[in-house]
XYZ file of N, CA and C in Angstrom:
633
model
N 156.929 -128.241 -186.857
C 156.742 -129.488 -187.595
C 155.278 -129.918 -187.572
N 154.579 -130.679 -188.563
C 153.675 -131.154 -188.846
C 153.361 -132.232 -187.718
N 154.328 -133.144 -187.375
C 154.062 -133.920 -186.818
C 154.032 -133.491 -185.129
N 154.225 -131.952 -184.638
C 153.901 -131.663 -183.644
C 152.581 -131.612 -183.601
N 151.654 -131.588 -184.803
C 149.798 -131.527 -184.394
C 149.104 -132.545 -184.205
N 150.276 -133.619 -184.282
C 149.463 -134.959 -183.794
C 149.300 -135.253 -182.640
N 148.289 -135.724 -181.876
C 148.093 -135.801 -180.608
C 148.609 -137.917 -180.422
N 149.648 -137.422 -178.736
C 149.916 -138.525 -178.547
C 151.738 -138.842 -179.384
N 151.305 -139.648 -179.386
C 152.385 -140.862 -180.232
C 154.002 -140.620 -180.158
N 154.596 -139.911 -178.655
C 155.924 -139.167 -178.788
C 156.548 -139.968 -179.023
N 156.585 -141.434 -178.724
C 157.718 -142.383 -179.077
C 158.049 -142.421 -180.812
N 156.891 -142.526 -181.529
C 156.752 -142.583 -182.427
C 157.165 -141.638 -183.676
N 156.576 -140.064 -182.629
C 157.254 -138.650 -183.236
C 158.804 -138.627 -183.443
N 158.334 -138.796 -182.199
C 160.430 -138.813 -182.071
C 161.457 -139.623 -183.082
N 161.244 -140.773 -183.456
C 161.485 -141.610 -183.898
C 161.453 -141.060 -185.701
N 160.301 -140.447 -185.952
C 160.174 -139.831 -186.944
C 160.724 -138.509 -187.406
N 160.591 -137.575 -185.826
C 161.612 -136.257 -186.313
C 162.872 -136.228 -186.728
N 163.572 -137.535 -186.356
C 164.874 -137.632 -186.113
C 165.380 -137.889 -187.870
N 164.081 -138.805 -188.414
C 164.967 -138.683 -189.743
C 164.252 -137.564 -190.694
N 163.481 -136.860 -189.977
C 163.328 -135.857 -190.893
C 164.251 -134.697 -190.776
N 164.927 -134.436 -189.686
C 166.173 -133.736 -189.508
C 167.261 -133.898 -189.681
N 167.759 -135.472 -189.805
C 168.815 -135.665 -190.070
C 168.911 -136.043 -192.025
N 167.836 -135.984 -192.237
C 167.541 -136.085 -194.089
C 168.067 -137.311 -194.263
N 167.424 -138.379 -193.857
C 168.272 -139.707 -194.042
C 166.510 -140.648 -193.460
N 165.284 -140.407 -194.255
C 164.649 -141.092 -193.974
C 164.890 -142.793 -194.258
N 163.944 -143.843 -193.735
C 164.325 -144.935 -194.701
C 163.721 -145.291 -195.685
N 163.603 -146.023 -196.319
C 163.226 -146.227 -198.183
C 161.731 -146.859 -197.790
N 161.316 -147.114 -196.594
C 160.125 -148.015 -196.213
C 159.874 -148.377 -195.107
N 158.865 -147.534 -194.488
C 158.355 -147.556 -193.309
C 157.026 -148.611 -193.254
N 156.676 -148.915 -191.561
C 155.421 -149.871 -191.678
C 155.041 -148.835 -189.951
N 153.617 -148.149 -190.352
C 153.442 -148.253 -189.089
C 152.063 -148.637 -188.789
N 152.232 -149.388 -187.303
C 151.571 -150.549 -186.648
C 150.986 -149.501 -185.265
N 149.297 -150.312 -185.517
C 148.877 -149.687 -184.092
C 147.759 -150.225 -184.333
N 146.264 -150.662 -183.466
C 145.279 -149.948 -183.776
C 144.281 -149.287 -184.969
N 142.914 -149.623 -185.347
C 142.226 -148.286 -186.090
C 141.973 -147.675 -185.372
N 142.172 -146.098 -186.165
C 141.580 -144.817 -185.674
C 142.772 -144.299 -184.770
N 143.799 -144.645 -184.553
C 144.544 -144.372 -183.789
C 145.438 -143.095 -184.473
N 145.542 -142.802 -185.468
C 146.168 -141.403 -185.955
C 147.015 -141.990 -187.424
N 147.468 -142.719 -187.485
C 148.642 -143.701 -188.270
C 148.573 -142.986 -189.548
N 147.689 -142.989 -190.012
C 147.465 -142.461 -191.466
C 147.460 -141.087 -191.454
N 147.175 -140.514 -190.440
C 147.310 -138.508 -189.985
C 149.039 -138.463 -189.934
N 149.380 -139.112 -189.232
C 151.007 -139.240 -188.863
C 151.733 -139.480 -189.677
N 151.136 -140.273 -190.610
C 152.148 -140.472 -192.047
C 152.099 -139.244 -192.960
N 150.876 -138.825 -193.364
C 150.814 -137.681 -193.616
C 151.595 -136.448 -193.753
N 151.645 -136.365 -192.216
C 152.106 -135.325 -191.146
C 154.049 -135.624 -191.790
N 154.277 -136.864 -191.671
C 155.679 -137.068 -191.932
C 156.001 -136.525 -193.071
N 155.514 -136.824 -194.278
C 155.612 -136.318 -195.725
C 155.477 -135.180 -195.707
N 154.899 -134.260 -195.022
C 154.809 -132.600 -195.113
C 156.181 -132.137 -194.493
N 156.720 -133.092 -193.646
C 157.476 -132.403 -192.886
C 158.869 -132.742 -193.782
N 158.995 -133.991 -194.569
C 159.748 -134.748 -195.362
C 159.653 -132.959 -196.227
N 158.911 -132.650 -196.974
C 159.090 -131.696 -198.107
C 159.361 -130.473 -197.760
N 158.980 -130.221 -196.341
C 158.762 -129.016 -195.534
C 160.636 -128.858 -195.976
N 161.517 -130.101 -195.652
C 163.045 -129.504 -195.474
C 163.379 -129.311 -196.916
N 162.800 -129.857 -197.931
C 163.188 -129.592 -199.058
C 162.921 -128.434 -199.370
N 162.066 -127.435 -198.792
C 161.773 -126.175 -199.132
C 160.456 -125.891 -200.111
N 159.545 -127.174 -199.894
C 158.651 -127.445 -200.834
C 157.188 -127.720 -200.027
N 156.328 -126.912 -198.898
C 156.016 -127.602 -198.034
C 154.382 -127.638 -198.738
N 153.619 -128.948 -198.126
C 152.577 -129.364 -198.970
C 151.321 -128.317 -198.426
N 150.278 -127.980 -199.244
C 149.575 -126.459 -199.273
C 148.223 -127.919 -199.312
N 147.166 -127.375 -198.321
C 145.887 -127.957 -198.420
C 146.088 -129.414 -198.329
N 146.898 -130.135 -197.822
C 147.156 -131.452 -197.615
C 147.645 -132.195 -199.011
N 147.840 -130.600 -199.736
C 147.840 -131.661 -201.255
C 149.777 -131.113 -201.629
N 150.812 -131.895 -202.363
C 151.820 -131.838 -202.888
C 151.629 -132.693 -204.134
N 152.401 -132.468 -205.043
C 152.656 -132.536 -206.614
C 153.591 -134.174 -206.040
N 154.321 -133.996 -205.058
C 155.348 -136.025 -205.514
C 154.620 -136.035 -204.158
N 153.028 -136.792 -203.629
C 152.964 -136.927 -202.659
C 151.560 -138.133 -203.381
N 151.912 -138.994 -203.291
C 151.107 -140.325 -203.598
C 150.196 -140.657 -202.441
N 148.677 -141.010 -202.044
C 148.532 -141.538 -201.048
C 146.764 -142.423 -201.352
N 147.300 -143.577 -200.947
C 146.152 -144.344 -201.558
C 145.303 -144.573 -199.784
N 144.302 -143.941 -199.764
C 143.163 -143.941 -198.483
C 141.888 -144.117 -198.819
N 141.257 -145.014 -200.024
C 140.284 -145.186 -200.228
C 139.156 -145.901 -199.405
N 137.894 -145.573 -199.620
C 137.650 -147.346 -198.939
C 136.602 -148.568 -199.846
N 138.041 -148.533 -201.057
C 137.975 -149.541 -201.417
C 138.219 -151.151 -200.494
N 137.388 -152.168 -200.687
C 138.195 -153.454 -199.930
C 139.016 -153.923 -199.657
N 139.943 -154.158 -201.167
C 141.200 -154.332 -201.382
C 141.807 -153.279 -202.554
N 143.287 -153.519 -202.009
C 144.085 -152.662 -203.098
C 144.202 -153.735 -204.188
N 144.289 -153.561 -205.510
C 144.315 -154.297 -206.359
C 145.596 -154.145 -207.285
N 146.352 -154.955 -207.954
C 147.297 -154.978 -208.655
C 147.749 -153.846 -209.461
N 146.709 -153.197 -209.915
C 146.322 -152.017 -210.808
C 147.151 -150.992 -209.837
N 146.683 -150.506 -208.785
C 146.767 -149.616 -208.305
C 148.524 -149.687 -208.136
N 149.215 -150.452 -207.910
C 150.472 -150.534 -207.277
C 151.418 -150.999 -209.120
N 151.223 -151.888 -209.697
C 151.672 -152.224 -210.652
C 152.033 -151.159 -211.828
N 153.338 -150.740 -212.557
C 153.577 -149.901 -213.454
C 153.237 -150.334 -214.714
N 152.252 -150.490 -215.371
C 151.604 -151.466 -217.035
C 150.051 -150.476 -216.996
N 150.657 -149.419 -217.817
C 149.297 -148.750 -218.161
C 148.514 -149.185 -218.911
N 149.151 -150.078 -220.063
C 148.106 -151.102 -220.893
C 147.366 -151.910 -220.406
N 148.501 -152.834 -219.532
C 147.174 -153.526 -218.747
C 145.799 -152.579 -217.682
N 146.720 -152.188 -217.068
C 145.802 -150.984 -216.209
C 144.830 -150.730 -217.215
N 144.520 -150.265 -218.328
C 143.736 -149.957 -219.282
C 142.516 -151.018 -219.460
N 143.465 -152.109 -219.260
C 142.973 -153.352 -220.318
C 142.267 -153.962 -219.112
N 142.407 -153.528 -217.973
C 141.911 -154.027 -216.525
C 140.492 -154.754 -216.557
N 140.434 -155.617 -215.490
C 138.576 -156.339 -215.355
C 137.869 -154.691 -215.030
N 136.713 -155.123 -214.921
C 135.767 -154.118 -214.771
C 135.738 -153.649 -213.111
N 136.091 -154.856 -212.248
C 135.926 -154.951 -211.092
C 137.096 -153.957 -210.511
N 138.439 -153.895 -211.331
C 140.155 -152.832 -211.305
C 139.175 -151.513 -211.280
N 138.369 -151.738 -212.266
C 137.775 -150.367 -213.314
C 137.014 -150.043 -211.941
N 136.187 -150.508 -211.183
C 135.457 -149.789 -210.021
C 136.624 -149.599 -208.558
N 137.342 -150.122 -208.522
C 138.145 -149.544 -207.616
C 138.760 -148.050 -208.182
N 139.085 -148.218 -209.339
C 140.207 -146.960 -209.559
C 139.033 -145.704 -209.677
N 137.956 -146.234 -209.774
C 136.273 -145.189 -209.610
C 135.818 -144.335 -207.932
N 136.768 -145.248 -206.787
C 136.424 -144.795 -205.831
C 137.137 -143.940 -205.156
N 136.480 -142.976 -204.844
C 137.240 -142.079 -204.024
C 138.365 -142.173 -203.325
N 139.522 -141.974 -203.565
C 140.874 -141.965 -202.714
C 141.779 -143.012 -203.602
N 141.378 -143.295 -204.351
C 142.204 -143.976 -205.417
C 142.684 -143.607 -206.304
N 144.347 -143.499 -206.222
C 145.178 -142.619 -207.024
C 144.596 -142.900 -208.570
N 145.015 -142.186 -209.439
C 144.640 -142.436 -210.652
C 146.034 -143.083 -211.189
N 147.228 -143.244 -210.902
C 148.530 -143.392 -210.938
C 148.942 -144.443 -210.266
N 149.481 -145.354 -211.206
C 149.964 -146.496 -210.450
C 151.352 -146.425 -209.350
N 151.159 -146.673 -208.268
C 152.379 -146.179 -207.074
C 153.793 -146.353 -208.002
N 154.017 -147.328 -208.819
C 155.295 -147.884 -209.262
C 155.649 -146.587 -210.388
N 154.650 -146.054 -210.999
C 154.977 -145.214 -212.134
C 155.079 -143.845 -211.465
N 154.605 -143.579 -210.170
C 154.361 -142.568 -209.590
C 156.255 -142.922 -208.964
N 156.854 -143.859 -208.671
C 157.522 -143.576 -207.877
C 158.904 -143.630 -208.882
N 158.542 -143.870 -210.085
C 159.612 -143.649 -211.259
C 159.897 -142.801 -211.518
N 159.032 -141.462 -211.722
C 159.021 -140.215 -211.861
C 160.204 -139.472 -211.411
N 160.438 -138.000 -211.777
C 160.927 -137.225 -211.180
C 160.445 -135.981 -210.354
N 160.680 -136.116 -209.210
C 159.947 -134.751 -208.648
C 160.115 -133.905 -209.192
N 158.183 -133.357 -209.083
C 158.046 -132.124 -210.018
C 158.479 -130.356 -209.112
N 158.662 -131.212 -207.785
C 158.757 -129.753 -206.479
C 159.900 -129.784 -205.666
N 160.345 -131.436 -205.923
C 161.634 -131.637 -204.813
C 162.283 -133.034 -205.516
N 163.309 -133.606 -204.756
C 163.973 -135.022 -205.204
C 163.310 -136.283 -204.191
N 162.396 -135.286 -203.414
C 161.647 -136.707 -202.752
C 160.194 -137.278 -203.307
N 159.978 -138.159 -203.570
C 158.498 -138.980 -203.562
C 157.961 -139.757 -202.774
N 156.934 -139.488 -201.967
C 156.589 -139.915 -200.509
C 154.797 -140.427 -200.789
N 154.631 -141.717 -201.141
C 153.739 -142.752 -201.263
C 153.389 -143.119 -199.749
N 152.161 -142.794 -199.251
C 151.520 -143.628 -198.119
C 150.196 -144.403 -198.588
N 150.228 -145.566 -197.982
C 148.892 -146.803 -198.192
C 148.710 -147.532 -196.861
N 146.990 -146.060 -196.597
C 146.702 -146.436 -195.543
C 145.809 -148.407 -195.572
N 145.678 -148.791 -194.361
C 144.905 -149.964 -194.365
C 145.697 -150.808 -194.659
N 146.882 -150.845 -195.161
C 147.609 -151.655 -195.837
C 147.475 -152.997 -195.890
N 146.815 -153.492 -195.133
C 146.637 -155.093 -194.963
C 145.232 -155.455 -196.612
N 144.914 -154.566 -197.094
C 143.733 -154.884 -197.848
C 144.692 -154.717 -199.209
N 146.002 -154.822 -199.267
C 146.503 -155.366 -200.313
C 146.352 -157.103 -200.760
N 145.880 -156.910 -201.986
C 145.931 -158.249 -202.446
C 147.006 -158.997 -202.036
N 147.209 -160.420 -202.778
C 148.458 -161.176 -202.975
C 148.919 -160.896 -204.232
N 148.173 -160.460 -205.455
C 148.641 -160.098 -206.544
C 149.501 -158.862 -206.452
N 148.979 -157.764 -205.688
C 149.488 -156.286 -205.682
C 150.666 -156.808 -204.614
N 151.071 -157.230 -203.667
C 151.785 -157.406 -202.594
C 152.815 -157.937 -203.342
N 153.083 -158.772 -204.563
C 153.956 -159.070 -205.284
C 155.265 -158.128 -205.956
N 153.950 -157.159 -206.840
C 155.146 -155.651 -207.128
C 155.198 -154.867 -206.116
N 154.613 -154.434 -204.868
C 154.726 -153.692 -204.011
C 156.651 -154.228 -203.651
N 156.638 -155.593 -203.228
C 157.673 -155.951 -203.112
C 158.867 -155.864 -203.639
N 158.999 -155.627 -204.877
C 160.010 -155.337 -205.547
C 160.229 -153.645 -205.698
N 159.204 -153.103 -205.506
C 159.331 -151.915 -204.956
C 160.207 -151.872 -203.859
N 159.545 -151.849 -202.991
C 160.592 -151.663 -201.664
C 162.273 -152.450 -201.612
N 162.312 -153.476 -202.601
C 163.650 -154.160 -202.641
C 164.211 -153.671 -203.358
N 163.910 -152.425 -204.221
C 164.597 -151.869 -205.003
C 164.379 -150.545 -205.537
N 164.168 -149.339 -204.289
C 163.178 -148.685 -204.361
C 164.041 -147.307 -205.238
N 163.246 -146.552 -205.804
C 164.158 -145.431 -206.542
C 164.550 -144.182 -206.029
N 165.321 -143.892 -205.863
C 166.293 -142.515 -205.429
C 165.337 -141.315 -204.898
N 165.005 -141.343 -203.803
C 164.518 -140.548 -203.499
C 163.160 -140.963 -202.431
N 162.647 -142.175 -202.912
C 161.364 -142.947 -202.397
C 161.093 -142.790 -200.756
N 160.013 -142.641 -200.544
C 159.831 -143.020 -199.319
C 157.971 -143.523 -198.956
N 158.373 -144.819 -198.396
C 156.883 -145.501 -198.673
C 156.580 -145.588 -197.287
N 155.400 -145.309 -196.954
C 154.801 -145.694 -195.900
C 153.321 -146.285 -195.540
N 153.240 -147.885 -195.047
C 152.297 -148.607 -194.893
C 151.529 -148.092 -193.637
N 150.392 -148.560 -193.488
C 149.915 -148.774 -192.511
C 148.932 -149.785 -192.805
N 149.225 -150.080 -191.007
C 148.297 -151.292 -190.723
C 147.979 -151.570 -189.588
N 147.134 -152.215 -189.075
C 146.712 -152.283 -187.634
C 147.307 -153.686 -186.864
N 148.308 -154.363 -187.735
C 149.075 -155.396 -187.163
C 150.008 -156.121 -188.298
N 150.935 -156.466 -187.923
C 152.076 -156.974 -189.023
C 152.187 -158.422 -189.343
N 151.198 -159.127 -188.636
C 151.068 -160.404 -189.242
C 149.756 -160.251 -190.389
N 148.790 -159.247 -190.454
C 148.492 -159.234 -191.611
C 148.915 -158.888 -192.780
N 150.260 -158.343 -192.873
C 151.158 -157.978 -194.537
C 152.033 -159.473 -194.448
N 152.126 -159.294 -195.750
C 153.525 -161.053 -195.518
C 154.732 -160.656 -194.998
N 155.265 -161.592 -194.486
C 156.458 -162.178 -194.006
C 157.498 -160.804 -194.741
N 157.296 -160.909 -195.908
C 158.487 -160.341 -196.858
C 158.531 -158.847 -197.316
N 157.385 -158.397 -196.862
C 157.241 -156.592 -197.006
C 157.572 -156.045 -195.679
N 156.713 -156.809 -194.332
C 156.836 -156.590 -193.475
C 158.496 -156.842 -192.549
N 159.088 -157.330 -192.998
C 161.031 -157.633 -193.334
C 161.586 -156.210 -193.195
N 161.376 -155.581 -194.762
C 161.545 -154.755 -195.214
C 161.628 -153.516 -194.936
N 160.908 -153.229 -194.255
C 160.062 -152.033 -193.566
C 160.866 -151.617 -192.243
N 160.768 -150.034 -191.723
C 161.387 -150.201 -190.642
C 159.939 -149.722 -189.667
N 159.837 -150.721 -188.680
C 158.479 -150.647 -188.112
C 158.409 -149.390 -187.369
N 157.238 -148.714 -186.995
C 156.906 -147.585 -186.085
C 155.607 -148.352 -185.252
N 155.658 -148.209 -183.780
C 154.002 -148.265 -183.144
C 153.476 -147.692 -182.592
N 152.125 -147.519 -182.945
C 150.979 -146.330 -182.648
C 150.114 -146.793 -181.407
N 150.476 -146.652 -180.444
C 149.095 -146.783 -179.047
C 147.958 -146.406 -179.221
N 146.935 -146.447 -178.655
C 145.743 -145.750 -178.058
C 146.362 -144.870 -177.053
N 145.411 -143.333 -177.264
C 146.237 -142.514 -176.349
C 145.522 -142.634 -175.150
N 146.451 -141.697 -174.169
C 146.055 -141.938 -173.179
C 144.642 -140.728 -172.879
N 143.942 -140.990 -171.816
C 143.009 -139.659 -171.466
C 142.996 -138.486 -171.781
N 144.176 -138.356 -171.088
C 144.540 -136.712 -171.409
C 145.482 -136.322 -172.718
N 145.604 -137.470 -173.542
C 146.034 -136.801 -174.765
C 144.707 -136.464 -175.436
N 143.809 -137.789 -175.447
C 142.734 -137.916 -176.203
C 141.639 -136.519 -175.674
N 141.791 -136.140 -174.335
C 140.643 -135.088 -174.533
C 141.523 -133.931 -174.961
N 142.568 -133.427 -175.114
C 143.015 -132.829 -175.530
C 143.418 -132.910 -176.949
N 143.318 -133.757 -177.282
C 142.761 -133.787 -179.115
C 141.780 -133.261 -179.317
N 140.554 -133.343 -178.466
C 139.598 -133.188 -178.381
C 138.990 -131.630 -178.441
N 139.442 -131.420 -177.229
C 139.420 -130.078 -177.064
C 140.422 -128.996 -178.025
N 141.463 -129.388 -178.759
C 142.230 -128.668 -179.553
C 141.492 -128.674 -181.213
N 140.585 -129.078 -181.055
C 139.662 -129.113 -182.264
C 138.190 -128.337 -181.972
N 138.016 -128.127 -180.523
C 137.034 -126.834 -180.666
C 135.735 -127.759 -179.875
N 136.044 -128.806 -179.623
C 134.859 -129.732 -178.742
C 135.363 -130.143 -177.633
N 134.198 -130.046 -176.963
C 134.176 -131.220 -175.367
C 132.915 -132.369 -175.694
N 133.987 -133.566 -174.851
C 132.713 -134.554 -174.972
C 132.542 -135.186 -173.304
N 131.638 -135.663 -173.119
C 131.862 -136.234 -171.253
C 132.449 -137.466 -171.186
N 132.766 -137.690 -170.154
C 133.960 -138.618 -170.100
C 133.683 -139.899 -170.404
N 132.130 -140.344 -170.328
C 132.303 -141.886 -170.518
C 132.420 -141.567 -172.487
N 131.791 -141.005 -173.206
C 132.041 -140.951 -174.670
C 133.466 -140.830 -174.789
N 134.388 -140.433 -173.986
C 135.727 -140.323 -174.307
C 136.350 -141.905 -173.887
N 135.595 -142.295 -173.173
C 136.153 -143.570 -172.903
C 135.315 -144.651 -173.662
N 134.332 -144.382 -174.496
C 134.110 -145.271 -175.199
C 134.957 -145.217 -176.820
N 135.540 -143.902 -176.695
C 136.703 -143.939 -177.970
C 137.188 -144.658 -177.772
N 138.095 -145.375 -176.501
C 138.999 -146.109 -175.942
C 140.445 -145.832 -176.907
N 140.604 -144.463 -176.300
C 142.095 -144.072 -176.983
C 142.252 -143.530 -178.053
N 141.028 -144.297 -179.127
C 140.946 -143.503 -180.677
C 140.408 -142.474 -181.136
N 141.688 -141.048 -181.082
C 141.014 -140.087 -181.620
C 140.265 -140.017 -183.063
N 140.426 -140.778 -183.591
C 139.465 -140.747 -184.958
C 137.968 -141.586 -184.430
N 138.041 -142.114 -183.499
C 136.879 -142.235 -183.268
C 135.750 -141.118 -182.184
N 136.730 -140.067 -181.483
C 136.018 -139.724 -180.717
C 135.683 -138.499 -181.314
């Protein structure tokens, strides 16, 4: 499994292998931890492993029904999540430079998640940062998840759940991501082909994306 190359997070793995084996993911995940802590590798990692059972497994980090908005844009904007290609079209200029930046689907999540898989019957949308959703976009995101389509599987991240509202964060079935411990973290470390000395490992303080 994919999600065996993540360093750390067994509560979390576990929690995750279980519905990737039993094929009964849920329609909307939220997972909570920390930046830099893996969250967005792990979601990832889930969706490969999500297609892996379909017999469809994702090549170069990339799959055909695999949505994933990781830009670093500020905020996610209405555009990005909302299904209205006219408007999307018809967008401010300011829509027009987000959908310009790197990691920004060209596909609105809602039209992406209407679709039919082009490789399998699953469609697996992750939006890392998740808290840099607007209040405009957080509106249809919502009706997304309250009514999500046959097959969907969404996964947020965020580094705490009082920054999404009340009403997505409901929704969602939560996962939480620690800071690892020492010896996971130098062994992330070292399973990538580096050593660092110990106080730089402790100034990661747990976050392998930072160390």
């Amino acid at each position: 499994m994919l999600l065996d190359q993540i360093a750390g997070h067994d509560r979390a793995k576990t929690t995750l292998k279980r519905a990737v084996r039993g094929d009964s993911p849920a329609h909307a995940y939220l997972f909570l931890g920390p930046s830099s802590v893996g969250k967005t590798a792990a979601a990832l990692a889930f969706a490969g492993d999500l297609f892996e059972v379909t017999g469809t497994p994702i090549r170069a980090g990339l799959h055909p029904d695999l949505w994933v908005e990781d830009s670093d844009a500020e905020t996610i904007s209405i555009d990005v999540i909302r299904r209205d290609s006219k408007n999307r079209a018809d967008s401010s200029e300011a829509g027009k430079g987000d959908r310009s930046r790197t990691g920004v689907p060209a596909q609105p999540l809602q039209s992406f998640l209407g679709l039919r898989g082009m490789h399998s019957d699953r469609r697996v949308a992750v939006i890392a940062r998740a808290e840099r959703l607007r209040e405009t976009a957080a509106s249809p995101l919502l009706k997304t998840i309250e009514e999500p389509p046959d097959g969907a599987v969404l996964i947020l991240c965020a580094e705490a759940a009082e920054l999404l509202p009340t009403t997505i964060r409901s929704r969602c079935q939560v996962v939480e991501f620690c800071r690892l411990s020492d010896v996971d973290l130098r062994d992330f470390v070292e399973n990538r082909g580096a050593e660092l000395p110990g106080a730089l490992l402790r100034l990661a303080q747990g976050r392998p994306g930072l160390a």
